[in-house]
């Protein structure tokens, strides 16, 4: 890949650790009763607590902790019975208190791992360092005219998980696969709405290079501001090559924070890397340590749904699907539900998998306008898709006709049976009728019949094509083939 000239030339290996912020979909914020909903008029979801007024006190949202525990259980983390809230101090206009309540010294959760699946079917384990809870900051909104900026504090105090990976990731594709897996898990757990374009999952990537075969970590740069799977992949690739070029040229990597510019496909230096001591972390005096009772954890464990890895294995076992199909179909809970609804309506798992992975996802992709697919709103109901495959399986329509039935199904909610009747698409299997058409095709192509009989087998395709053309594609291909063979042999 030409993109990796410098990387290949230098014999480098990339070392990547991701920090992902996951917005929890609680009704209210982490420390006050304001709505945590996205999209309200600026500053309408605010109160003295999340506006950072002096003299107010935070009150912890129990539901946010429950969601955090769900995430910890799903990733096999060790949950600390006692953890602590810390103040992370920094100044920025979107942070009215001038500190963020976070967890630093002792997070609620440590260890754990994610298994990621790659395009080639291979798997890799990525260890997690920790997950901690924190509150989100507000948002600076820059005027389109460019002469003023505004601050919207609706997001201030919305609960976040920060999921920190060990530097176990090696490529941009693995980085995106990791994000996908984490996205699938939090969606399955129903603790995050997963709307990446609204910032519900944001990724920072720490990237360094080292010579292949060596162990010591190199100096890293941190890339911020990636909020789609594609952006993560592009930004990481870009940064790997940028660092390789510098190192090949004998320059060193500056430990810094860089910003991904999705419009221009480049990373830009934002600031030199801050260290923990820059934030003057200290224990939050307004909150008690967080105590998580083991009994509560066990109660929550019982409510966990089937998770992506488990579902994938079940799909392989129950439906006899190849690993790739099972992986694609379980990437989203809605997609998996869609598929299972279709299979329960018509028992042909592989054919339905082909249609879902092919045409359904293709159309959903086209409709997503370059964004993420909305799996909750897939084209064609699973019942209609199943009914269409049933019509193929019982010989009513050919696979070819099915394509046009499918196209019609995209235009309305009419069932395939209705469409087939209305459009006169029923497959013709009547040997008498097909035979008559074959006879006329053969007699008007007598020269080709001679050639075929003289050994030019390839002409079979031509005859089949002619018959199909005469029948408007409606002839049953098996019947056509059989009759043609018989008649040409006689
Ligand atoms: P900070 O909060 O300062 O960003 P941490 O030291 O906790 O930093 O690391 C954050 C992330 O950076 C983790 O995902 C970790 O795996 C990753 N990381 C740390 N050192 C390196 C390195 N040299 N190269 C690549 N990733 C690294
Ligand atoms: Mg960081
Ligand atoms: Zn509030």
Short mmCIF file of C-alpha atoms and ligand atoms in Angstrom, two decimals:
data_model
loop_
_atom_site.label_atom_id
_atom_site.label_comp_id
_atom_site.label_asym_id
_atom_site.label_seq_id
_atom_site.Cartn_x
_atom_site.Cartn_y
_atom_site.Cartn_z
CA UNK A 1 0.00 0.00 0.00
CA UNK A 2 1.59 3.22 -1.17
CA UNK A 3 0.33 4.96 1.96
CA UNK A 4 2.92 3.05 3.99
CA UNK A 5 6.12 3.80 2.12
CA UNK A 6 8.01 5.22 5.09
CA UNK A 7 6.56 2.70 7.53
CA UNK A 8 7.68 -0.26 5.41
CA UNK A 9 11.02 1.29 4.57
CA UNK A 10 11.94 1.79 8.22
CA UNK A 11 10.84 -1.65 9.40
CA UNK A 12 8.56 -0.10 11.99
CA UNK A 13 5.86 -1.59 14.17
CA UNK A 14 3.06 0.66 15.39
CA UNK A 15 2.00 0.50 19.03
CA UNK A 16 -1.46 1.88 19.73
CA UNK A 17 -3.52 2.39 22.88
CA UNK A 18 -7.04 3.82 22.67
CA UNK A 19 -8.95 5.93 25.15
CA UNK A 20 -12.65 5.88 24.31
CA UNK A 21 -15.25 8.10 25.90
CA UNK A 22 -18.66 6.47 26.05
CA UNK A 23 -21.64 8.67 26.87
CA UNK A 24 -24.09 6.85 29.10
CA UNK A 25 -27.73 7.12 28.11
CA UNK A 26 -29.12 7.95 31.52
CA UNK A 27 -32.15 10.25 31.67
CA UNK A 28 -30.33 12.71 33.90
CA UNK A 29 -26.79 13.92 34.38
CA UNK A 30 -24.13 12.37 36.62
CA UNK A 31 -24.39 14.79 39.55
CA UNK A 32 -27.63 16.74 39.06
CA UNK A 33 -31.20 16.19 37.91
CA UNK A 34 -30.88 17.95 34.55
CA UNK A 35 -31.85 16.04 31.44
CA UNK A 36 -28.92 14.37 29.67
CA UNK A 37 -30.76 14.36 26.31
CA UNK A 38 -28.88 15.50 23.21
CA UNK A 39 -30.17 18.20 20.91
CA UNK A 40 -32.08 20.60 23.19
CA UNK A 41 -31.83 24.39 22.72
CA UNK A 42 -28.48 25.64 24.08
CA UNK A 43 -28.23 25.85 27.88
CA UNK A 44 -31.80 24.69 28.46
CA UNK A 45 -30.63 21.59 30.34
CA UNK A 46 -28.70 23.34 33.07
CA UNK A 47 -28.90 24.10 36.78
CA UNK A 48 -26.58 25.62 39.39
CA UNK A 49 -24.75 22.28 39.77
CA UNK A 50 -23.82 21.73 36.12
CA UNK A 51 -23.29 25.47 35.60
CA UNK A 52 -20.60 25.30 38.27
CA UNK A 53 -22.12 27.81 40.68
CA UNK A 54 -20.33 28.15 44.00
CA UNK A 55 -21.88 26.51 47.05
CA UNK A 56 -23.73 23.70 45.26
CA UNK A 57 -23.21 20.01 45.95
CA UNK A 58 -23.11 17.08 43.51
CA UNK A 59 -25.40 14.09 44.08
CA UNK A 60 -24.39 10.86 42.35
CA UNK A 61 -26.74 9.30 39.80
CA UNK A 62 -27.19 5.66 40.79
CA UNK A 63 -28.29 4.61 37.30
CA UNK A 64 -25.00 5.84 35.84
CA UNK A 65 -23.11 3.62 38.26
CA UNK A 66 -25.32 0.69 37.32
CA UNK A 67 -24.52 1.26 33.62
CA UNK A 68 -20.83 1.50 34.45
CA UNK A 69 -21.03 -1.84 36.26
CA UNK A 70 -22.73 -3.40 33.23
CA UNK A 71 -19.80 -2.30 31.07
CA UNK A 72 -17.29 -3.68 33.57
CA UNK A 73 -19.04 -7.05 33.71
CA UNK A 74 -19.30 -7.31 29.93
CA UNK A 75 -15.56 -6.76 29.50
CA UNK A 76 -14.45 -9.01 32.34
CA UNK A 77 -13.02 -6.22 34.47
CA UNK A 78 -12.34 -6.37 38.17
CA UNK A 79 -14.73 -4.04 39.99
CA UNK A 80 -13.27 -2.20 42.95
CA UNK A 81 -15.57 -2.27 45.96
CA UNK A 82 -14.33 1.16 46.95
CA UNK A 83 -13.25 3.76 44.44
CA UNK A 84 -12.79 7.48 44.60
CA UNK A 85 -13.76 10.66 42.82
CA UNK A 86 -11.00 13.10 41.94
CA UNK A 87 -10.92 16.64 40.65
CA UNK A 88 -9.08 17.11 37.39
CA UNK A 89 -8.28 20.80 37.24
CA UNK A 90 -7.94 22.76 34.02
CA UNK A 91 -9.34 25.90 32.51
CA UNK A 92 -11.46 25.93 29.40
CA UNK A 93 -14.57 27.98 28.59
CA UNK A 94 -16.75 24.85 28.39
CA UNK A 95 -15.78 23.86 31.95
CA UNK A 96 -17.36 26.43 34.31
CA UNK A 97 -16.11 24.81 37.54
CA UNK A 98 -12.57 24.78 36.14
CA UNK A 99 -12.40 21.16 37.18
CA UNK A 100 -13.94 17.96 35.98
CA UNK A 101 -15.05 15.32 38.47
CA UNK A 102 -13.33 12.14 37.35
CA UNK A 103 -11.66 9.07 38.79
CA UNK A 104 -7.89 8.98 38.81
CA UNK A 105 -6.04 7.20 41.61
CA UNK A 106 -8.61 4.52 42.16
CA UNK A 107 -11.09 3.92 39.34
CA UNK A 108 -14.16 1.74 39.87
CA UNK A 109 -12.87 -0.86 37.49
CA UNK A 110 -9.53 -2.33 36.31
CA UNK A 111 -8.30 -5.00 33.89
CA UNK A 112 -10.56 -6.90 31.53
CA UNK A 113 -10.29 -7.25 27.78
CA UNK A 114 -12.01 -7.11 24.41
CA UNK A 115 -11.68 -9.65 21.62
CA UNK A 116 -11.56 -7.97 18.24
CA UNK A 117 -12.37 -9.59 14.90
CA UNK A 118 -10.49 -8.64 11.76
CA UNK A 119 -11.56 -8.76 8.13
CA UNK A 120 -9.45 -11.87 7.44
CA UNK A 121 -11.38 -13.75 10.13
CA UNK A 122 -8.57 -13.65 12.69
CA UNK A 123 -9.11 -12.54 16.28
CA UNK A 124 -7.00 -10.61 18.76
CA UNK A 125 -7.30 -9.92 22.43
CA UNK A 126 -6.87 -6.31 23.53
CA UNK A 127 -6.40 -5.86 27.26
CA UNK A 128 -8.07 -3.02 29.06
CA UNK A 129 -6.12 -1.00 31.59
CA UNK A 130 -9.15 0.41 33.33
CA UNK A 131 -12.54 2.01 32.96
CA UNK A 132 -13.44 5.04 35.00
CA UNK A 133 -16.45 7.29 35.34
CA UNK A 134 -16.39 11.02 34.81
CA UNK A 135 -18.59 13.93 33.85
CA UNK A 136 -18.55 15.44 30.36
CA UNK A 137 -17.69 19.08 29.71
CA UNK A 138 -19.91 21.52 27.81
CA UNK A 139 -19.33 22.47 24.22
CA UNK A 140 -17.87 25.56 22.61
CA UNK A 141 -19.85 26.56 19.55
CA UNK A 142 -18.07 28.71 17.03
CA UNK A 143 -20.16 31.17 15.10
CA UNK A 144 -20.35 30.53 11.37
CA UNK A 145 -19.32 34.15 10.75
CA UNK A 146 -16.15 33.40 12.69
CA UNK A 147 -16.29 36.47 14.89
CA UNK A 148 -17.69 34.97 18.08
CA UNK A 149 -17.88 31.78 20.09
CA UNK A 150 -20.62 30.56 22.39
CA UNK A 151 -20.75 28.03 25.19
CA UNK A 152 -23.49 25.42 25.42
CA UNK A 153 -23.54 23.68 28.80
CA UNK A 154 -26.24 21.10 28.06
CA UNK A 155 -23.52 18.45 27.88
CA UNK A 156 -21.85 19.65 31.07
CA UNK A 157 -22.20 16.87 33.64
CA UNK A 158 -23.45 14.15 31.29
CA UNK A 159 -22.05 10.81 32.51
CA UNK A 160 -19.13 9.27 30.63
CA UNK A 161 -17.13 6.12 30.83
CA UNK A 162 -13.52 6.39 29.79
CA UNK A 163 -12.35 3.03 28.56
CA UNK A 164 -8.54 2.85 28.42
CA UNK A 165 -6.81 0.05 26.52
CA UNK A 166 -3.33 -1.33 27.00
CA UNK A 167 -1.03 -0.54 24.08
CA UNK A 168 -1.96 -3.90 22.51
CA UNK A 169 -3.23 -2.58 19.18
CA UNK A 170 -0.94 -2.71 16.15
CA UNK A 171 -2.75 -1.36 13.10
CA UNK A 172 -5.38 1.14 12.03
CA UNK A 173 -7.70 -1.72 11.06
CA UNK A 174 -7.36 -3.17 14.56
CA UNK A 175 -8.11 0.26 16.03
CA UNK A 176 -11.34 0.48 14.06
CA UNK A 177 -12.22 -3.13 14.92
CA UNK A 178 -11.71 -2.31 18.60
CA UNK A 179 -14.03 0.68 18.33
CA UNK A 180 -16.61 -1.44 16.52
CA UNK A 181 -16.48 -4.10 19.19
CA UNK A 182 -16.80 -1.61 22.02
CA UNK A 183 -19.66 0.07 20.15
CA UNK A 184 -21.42 -3.28 19.74
CA UNK A 185 -21.00 -4.11 23.43
CA UNK A 186 -22.35 -0.81 24.79
CA UNK A 187 -25.26 -0.99 22.37
CA UNK A 188 -26.02 -4.58 23.39
CA UNK A 189 -25.88 -3.50 27.03
CA UNK A 190 -28.17 -0.60 26.16
CA UNK A 191 -26.03 1.82 28.16
CA UNK A 192 -25.09 4.18 25.29
CA UNK A 193 -27.10 5.23 22.26
CA UNK A 194 -24.02 4.76 20.07
CA UNK A 195 -24.74 7.81 17.91
CA UNK A 196 -21.21 8.57 16.86
CA UNK A 197 -22.11 11.70 14.92
CA UNK A 198 -23.62 13.18 18.07
CA UNK A 199 -20.42 12.43 19.95
CA UNK A 200 -21.77 9.52 21.99
CA UNK A 201 -18.51 7.64 21.46
CA UNK A 202 -15.27 9.59 21.02
CA UNK A 203 -11.87 8.11 20.54
CA UNK A 204 -8.38 9.36 21.32
CA UNK A 205 -5.54 7.28 19.92
CA UNK A 206 -2.06 7.09 21.42
CA UNK A 207 0.42 6.04 18.78
CA UNK A 208 4.12 5.32 18.82
CA UNK A 209 6.50 3.37 16.62
CA UNK A 210 9.27 0.95 17.41
CA UNK A 211 11.52 -1.21 15.26
CA UNK A 212 9.87 -4.53 14.54
CA UNK A 213 11.14 -7.15 16.94
CA UNK A 214 11.95 -4.72 19.76
CA UNK A 215 10.04 -4.30 23.00
CA UNK A 216 10.67 -0.80 24.33
CA UNK A 217 7.86 1.67 23.70
CA UNK A 218 8.68 4.71 21.60
CA UNK A 219 7.55 8.28 22.22
CA UNK A 220 3.86 8.64 21.51
CA UNK A 221 1.60 11.27 20.10
CA UNK A 222 -2.06 11.39 21.07
CA UNK A 223 -4.61 12.03 18.32
CA UNK A 224 -7.90 13.51 19.41
CA UNK A 225 -11.27 14.15 17.87
CA UNK A 226 -12.17 10.98 15.99
CA UNK A 227 -15.87 10.30 16.06
CA UNK A 228 -16.43 7.67 13.43
CA UNK A 229 -14.92 4.26 12.73
CA UNK A 230 -13.63 5.56 9.45
CA UNK A 231 -12.01 8.59 11.08
CA UNK A 232 -10.21 6.36 13.57
CA UNK A 233 -8.84 4.19 10.80
CA UNK A 234 -7.75 7.09 8.62
CA UNK A 235 -6.25 9.12 11.44
CA UNK A 236 -4.23 6.21 12.78
CA UNK A 237 -2.92 5.33 9.33
CA UNK A 238 -2.02 8.90 8.68
CA UNK A 239 -0.24 9.30 12.01
CA UNK A 240 1.74 6.07 11.60
CA UNK A 241 3.10 7.26 8.29
CA UNK A 242 3.82 10.76 9.60
CA UNK A 243 5.85 9.38 12.49
CA UNK A 244 7.67 6.90 10.23
CA UNK A 245 8.73 9.70 7.92
CA UNK A 246 10.08 11.78 10.80
CA UNK A 247 11.98 8.86 12.27
CA UNK A 248 13.37 7.83 8.87
CA UNK A 249 14.54 11.40 8.40
CA UNK A 250 16.42 11.21 11.69
CA UNK A 251 14.00 13.45 13.55
CA UNK A 252 12.37 12.56 16.85
CA UNK A 253 8.71 12.32 17.80
CA UNK A 254 7.44 15.10 19.99
CA UNK A 255 5.17 13.91 22.79
CA UNK A 256 2.15 15.99 21.99
CA UNK A 257 -1.58 16.09 21.44
CA UNK A 258 -2.63 16.31 17.82
CA UNK A 259 -6.03 17.02 16.36
CA UNK A 260 -7.52 14.95 13.54
CA UNK A 261 -8.83 17.18 10.76
CA UNK A 262 -11.36 14.98 8.98
CA UNK A 263 -11.90 17.47 6.17
CA UNK A 264 -8.28 17.62 5.18
CA UNK A 265 -7.20 14.14 6.26
CA UNK A 266 -4.29 15.38 8.34
CA UNK A 267 -3.35 15.61 12.00
CA UNK A 268 -2.24 18.97 13.40
CA UNK A 269 -0.32 19.72 16.53
CA UNK A 270 -2.66 21.12 19.20
CA UNK A 271 -0.56 21.34 22.34
CA UNK A 272 2.38 19.65 23.98
CA UNK A 273 1.29 16.61 25.93
CA UNK A 274 0.03 17.39 29.40
CA UNK A 275 1.16 15.20 32.30
CA UNK A 276 -1.01 14.02 35.16
CA UNK A 277 0.59 16.53 37.53
CA UNK A 278 -0.51 19.37 35.25
CA UNK A 279 -4.06 18.60 36.31
CA UNK A 280 -3.37 18.84 40.04
CA UNK A 281 -5.61 15.87 40.72
CA UNK A 282 -6.91 15.65 44.28
CA UNK A 283 -9.78 13.77 45.95
CA UNK A 284 -13.16 15.39 45.41
CA UNK A 285 -14.13 16.77 48.82
CA UNK A 286 -17.84 17.06 47.98
CA UNK A 287 -18.39 13.35 47.33
CA UNK A 288 -17.98 10.26 49.48
CA UNK A 289 -15.88 7.42 48.12
CA UNK A 290 -17.92 5.24 45.77
CA UNK A 291 -18.91 1.96 47.41
CA UNK A 292 -20.14 -0.79 45.11
CA UNK A 293 -21.66 -3.69 47.02
CA UNK A 294 -20.80 -7.12 45.56
CA UNK A 295 -24.46 -8.14 45.96
CA UNK A 296 -25.49 -5.29 43.69
CA UNK A 297 -22.92 -6.38 41.12
CA UNK A 298 -24.30 -9.92 41.20
CA UNK A 299 -27.84 -8.61 40.76
CA UNK A 300 -26.74 -6.63 37.71
CA UNK A 301 -24.83 -9.61 36.32
CA UNK A 302 -28.11 -11.54 36.15
CA UNK A 303 -29.63 -8.88 33.90
CA UNK A 304 -26.84 -8.91 31.28
CA UNK A 305 -28.07 -9.74 27.79
CA UNK A 306 -26.42 -12.17 25.42
CA UNK A 307 -23.28 -10.32 24.27
CA UNK A 308 -21.85 -10.10 20.73
CA UNK A 309 -19.29 -12.92 21.15
CA UNK A 310 -21.88 -15.28 22.63
CA UNK A 311 -24.42 -14.40 19.97
CA UNK A 312 -21.87 -14.94 17.24
CA UNK A 313 -21.07 -18.43 18.51
CA UNK A 314 -24.75 -19.26 18.81
CA UNK A 315 -25.40 -18.08 15.24
CA UNK A 316 -22.67 -20.39 13.99
CA UNK A 317 -24.00 -23.31 15.99
CA UNK A 318 -27.77 -22.85 15.63
CA UNK A 319 -27.95 -21.59 12.06
CA UNK A 320 -24.87 -23.32 10.69
CA UNK A 321 -23.49 -19.99 9.50
CA UNK A 322 -19.84 -19.48 8.52
CA UNK A 323 -17.86 -17.40 11.06
CA UNK A 324 -17.83 -14.37 8.78
CA UNK A 325 -21.62 -14.29 8.41
CA UNK A 326 -22.09 -14.72 12.14
CA UNK A 327 -19.67 -11.87 12.81
CA UNK A 328 -21.32 -9.43 10.41
CA UNK A 329 -24.85 -10.27 11.56
CA UNK A 330 -24.08 -9.85 15.26
CA UNK A 331 -22.13 -6.58 14.95
CA UNK A 332 -25.31 -4.80 15.92
CA UNK A 333 -28.05 -6.08 18.16
CA UNK A 334 -30.76 -4.70 15.88
CA UNK A 335 -29.24 -6.38 12.86
CA UNK A 336 -29.05 -9.68 14.75
CA UNK A 337 -32.68 -9.28 15.83
CA UNK A 338 -33.68 -8.49 12.26
CA UNK A 339 -31.92 -11.59 11.02
CA UNK A 340 -33.47 -13.81 13.67
CA UNK A 341 -36.94 -12.46 12.94
CA UNK A 342 -36.43 -13.37 9.28
CA UNK A 343 -35.13 -16.87 10.05
CA UNK A 344 -38.03 -17.57 12.37
CA UNK A 345 -40.42 -16.64 9.54
CA UNK A 346 -38.66 -18.87 7.00
CA UNK A 347 -36.11 -21.50 7.86
CA UNK A 348 -33.33 -20.89 5.35
CA UNK A 349 -30.56 -19.33 7.45
CA UNK A 350 -27.81 -19.18 4.82
CA UNK A 351 -29.91 -17.72 2.06
CA UNK A 352 -31.33 -15.11 4.44
CA UNK A 353 -27.84 -14.31 5.66
CA UNK A 354 -26.76 -13.71 2.05
CA UNK A 355 -29.65 -11.33 1.46
CA UNK A 356 -29.11 -9.46 4.71
CA UNK A 357 -25.33 -9.14 4.31
CA UNK A 358 -25.75 -8.29 0.64
CA UNK A 359 -28.74 -6.27 -0.48
CA UNK A 360 -30.13 -5.18 2.90
CA UNK A 361 -26.82 -3.79 4.15
CA UNK A 362 -25.99 -2.33 0.74
CA UNK A 363 -29.25 -0.36 0.66
CA UNK A 364 -28.94 0.67 4.30
CA UNK A 365 -25.44 1.89 3.50
CA UNK A 366 -26.66 3.93 0.54
CA UNK A 367 -29.38 5.43 2.70
CA UNK A 368 -26.94 6.36 5.46
CA UNK A 369 -25.41 9.03 3.27
CA UNK A 370 -21.83 8.23 4.19
CA UNK A 371 -22.65 8.07 7.91
CA UNK A 372 -23.20 5.06 10.14
CA UNK A 373 -25.96 2.63 9.21
CA UNK A 374 -29.16 2.98 11.24
CA UNK A 375 -29.78 -0.69 12.05
CA UNK A 376 -33.00 0.16 13.83
CA UNK A 377 -34.44 1.26 10.49
CA UNK A 378 -33.40 -1.33 7.92
CA UNK A 379 -35.09 -1.41 4.52
CA UNK A 380 -37.73 -4.18 4.01
CA UNK A 381 -39.29 -5.85 7.01
CA UNK A 382 -37.73 -9.18 8.06
CA UNK A 383 -41.10 -10.86 7.43
CA UNK A 384 -41.21 -9.62 3.84
CA UNK A 385 -37.61 -10.62 3.22
CA UNK A 386 -38.35 -14.08 4.59
CA UNK A 387 -41.50 -14.36 2.45
CA UNK A 388 -39.48 -13.47 -0.64
CA UNK A 389 -36.84 -16.13 0.05
CA UNK A 390 -39.68 -18.58 0.62
CA UNK A 391 -41.03 -17.76 -2.87
CA UNK A 392 -37.60 -18.55 -4.30
CA UNK A 393 -37.32 -21.75 -2.33
CA UNK A 394 -40.70 -23.09 -3.37
CA UNK A 395 -40.02 -22.30 -7.03
CA UNK A 396 -42.59 -19.51 -7.41
CA UNK A 397 -39.94 -17.03 -8.53
CA UNK A 398 -36.39 -17.38 -9.78
CA UNK A 399 -33.42 -15.84 -7.99
CA UNK A 400 -33.21 -13.39 -10.83
CA UNK A 401 -36.83 -12.30 -10.55
CA UNK A 402 -36.29 -12.00 -6.81
CA UNK A 403 -33.95 -9.09 -7.48
CA UNK A 404 -36.74 -7.11 -9.08
CA UNK A 405 -39.22 -8.18 -6.39
CA UNK A 406 -36.69 -6.90 -3.87
CA UNK A 407 -36.43 -3.56 -5.67
CA UNK A 408 -40.24 -3.26 -5.58
CA UNK A 409 -40.26 -4.06 -1.87
CA UNK A 410 -38.03 -1.04 -1.32
CA UNK A 411 -40.72 1.20 -2.75
CA UNK A 412 -43.58 0.08 -0.52
CA UNK A 413 -44.48 -2.26 2.32
CA UNK A 414 -46.34 -4.60 -0.04
CA UNK A 415 -45.61 -8.24 0.61
CA UNK A 416 -43.61 -10.09 -2.05
CA UNK A 417 -46.64 -12.29 -2.79
CA UNK A 418 -48.70 -9.21 -3.63
CA UNK A 419 -45.89 -7.80 -5.76
CA UNK A 420 -45.34 -11.04 -7.65
CA UNK A 421 -49.04 -11.27 -8.54
CA UNK A 422 -49.45 -7.62 -9.37
CA UNK A 423 -46.39 -7.52 -11.63
CA UNK A 424 -47.02 -10.94 -13.15
CA UNK A 425 -43.65 -12.20 -12.00
CA UNK A 426 -44.59 -15.79 -11.24
CA UNK A 427 -42.00 -18.15 -12.58
CA UNK A 428 -43.03 -20.24 -15.59
CA UNK A 429 -42.33 -23.93 -14.97
CA UNK A 430 -44.85 -25.40 -17.41
CA UNK A 431 -42.85 -27.76 -19.63
CA UNK A 432 -45.33 -27.49 -22.47
CA UNK A 433 -45.14 -23.72 -22.67
CA UNK A 434 -41.38 -23.58 -22.23
CA UNK A 435 -40.97 -26.39 -24.75
CA UNK A 436 -42.86 -24.42 -27.40
CA UNK A 437 -40.62 -21.42 -26.87
CA UNK A 438 -37.51 -23.60 -27.02
CA UNK A 439 -38.67 -25.11 -30.28
CA UNK A 440 -39.05 -21.71 -31.87
CA UNK A 441 -35.66 -20.53 -30.55
CA UNK A 442 -33.97 -23.63 -31.92
CA UNK A 443 -35.64 -23.43 -35.33
CA UNK A 444 -34.73 -19.79 -35.84
CA UNK A 445 -31.10 -20.58 -34.89
CA UNK A 446 -30.59 -23.73 -36.92
CA UNK A 447 -26.95 -22.82 -37.72
CA UNK A 448 -26.09 -22.56 -34.01
CA UNK A 449 -27.84 -25.85 -33.32
CA UNK A 450 -25.55 -27.46 -35.90
CA UNK A 451 -22.48 -25.93 -34.28
CA UNK A 452 -23.60 -27.11 -30.84
CA UNK A 453 -24.14 -30.61 -32.07
CA UNK A 454 -20.70 -30.40 -33.71
CA UNK A 455 -19.20 -29.95 -30.23
CA UNK A 456 -19.48 -26.24 -29.46
CA UNK A 457 -20.87 -26.79 -25.91
CA UNK A 458 -20.53 -23.15 -24.98
CA UNK A 459 -23.59 -22.34 -27.11
CA UNK A 460 -25.78 -23.75 -24.33
CA UNK A 461 -25.54 -20.40 -22.58
CA UNK A 462 -26.70 -18.64 -25.74
CA UNK A 463 -29.80 -20.86 -26.04
CA UNK A 464 -30.69 -20.41 -22.37
CA UNK A 465 -30.31 -16.65 -22.80
CA UNK A 466 -32.62 -16.61 -25.82
CA UNK A 467 -35.31 -18.59 -24.03
CA UNK A 468 -35.06 -16.31 -21.00
CA UNK A 469 -35.35 -13.29 -23.22
CA UNK A 470 -38.48 -14.69 -24.88
CA UNK A 471 -40.07 -15.33 -21.46
CA UNK A 472 -39.11 -12.01 -19.92
CA UNK A 473 -36.79 -13.79 -17.50
CA UNK A 474 -39.67 -15.72 -15.99
CA UNK A 475 -38.86 -19.23 -17.16
CA UNK A 476 -37.71 -21.65 -14.50
CA UNK A 477 -33.97 -21.99 -15.29
CA UNK A 478 -33.84 -25.63 -14.24
CA UNK A 479 -36.70 -26.56 -16.54
CA UNK A 480 -35.16 -24.55 -19.39
CA UNK A 481 -31.79 -26.25 -18.99
CA UNK A 482 -33.27 -29.72 -18.80
CA UNK A 483 -35.57 -29.29 -21.79
CA UNK A 484 -32.86 -27.67 -23.89
CA UNK A 485 -30.47 -30.52 -23.18
CA UNK A 486 -33.14 -33.09 -24.10
CA UNK A 487 -34.15 -31.35 -27.31
CA UNK A 488 -30.58 -30.67 -28.46
CA UNK A 489 -29.62 -34.27 -27.80
CA UNK A 490 -32.51 -35.68 -29.83
P1 LIG B 1 -2.79 9.83 29.44
O1 LIG B 1 -3.96 9.88 30.34
O2 LIG B 1 -1.69 10.73 29.80
O3 LIG B 1 -3.17 9.97 28.01
P2 LIG B 1 -1.87 6.99 29.95
O4 LIG B 1 -0.45 6.81 30.29
O5 LIG B 1 -2.86 6.51 30.92
O6 LIG B 1 -2.14 8.43 29.59
O7 LIG B 1 -2.09 6.25 28.58
C1 LIG B 1 -3.18 6.48 27.81
C2 LIG B 1 -3.19 5.53 26.64
O8 LIG B 1 -1.97 5.58 25.93
C3 LIG B 1 -3.40 4.08 26.99
O9 LIG B 1 -4.33 3.55 26.10
C4 LIG B 1 -2.04 3.45 26.81
O10 LIG B 1 -2.16 2.11 26.42
C5 LIG B 1 -1.46 4.29 25.70
N1 LIG B 1 -0.02 4.39 25.67
C6 LIG B 1 0.81 4.69 26.69
N2 LIG B 1 2.09 4.74 26.26
C7 LIG B 1 2.08 4.48 24.93
C8 LIG B 1 3.08 4.42 23.92
N3 LIG B 1 4.36 4.63 24.16
N4 LIG B 1 2.69 4.14 22.66
C9 LIG B 1 1.40 3.94 22.38
N5 LIG B 1 0.42 3.99 23.28
C10 LIG B 1 0.74 4.26 24.55
MG1 LIG B 2 -4.93 10.55 27.19
ZN1 LIG B 3 -27.76 20.45 36.14
#
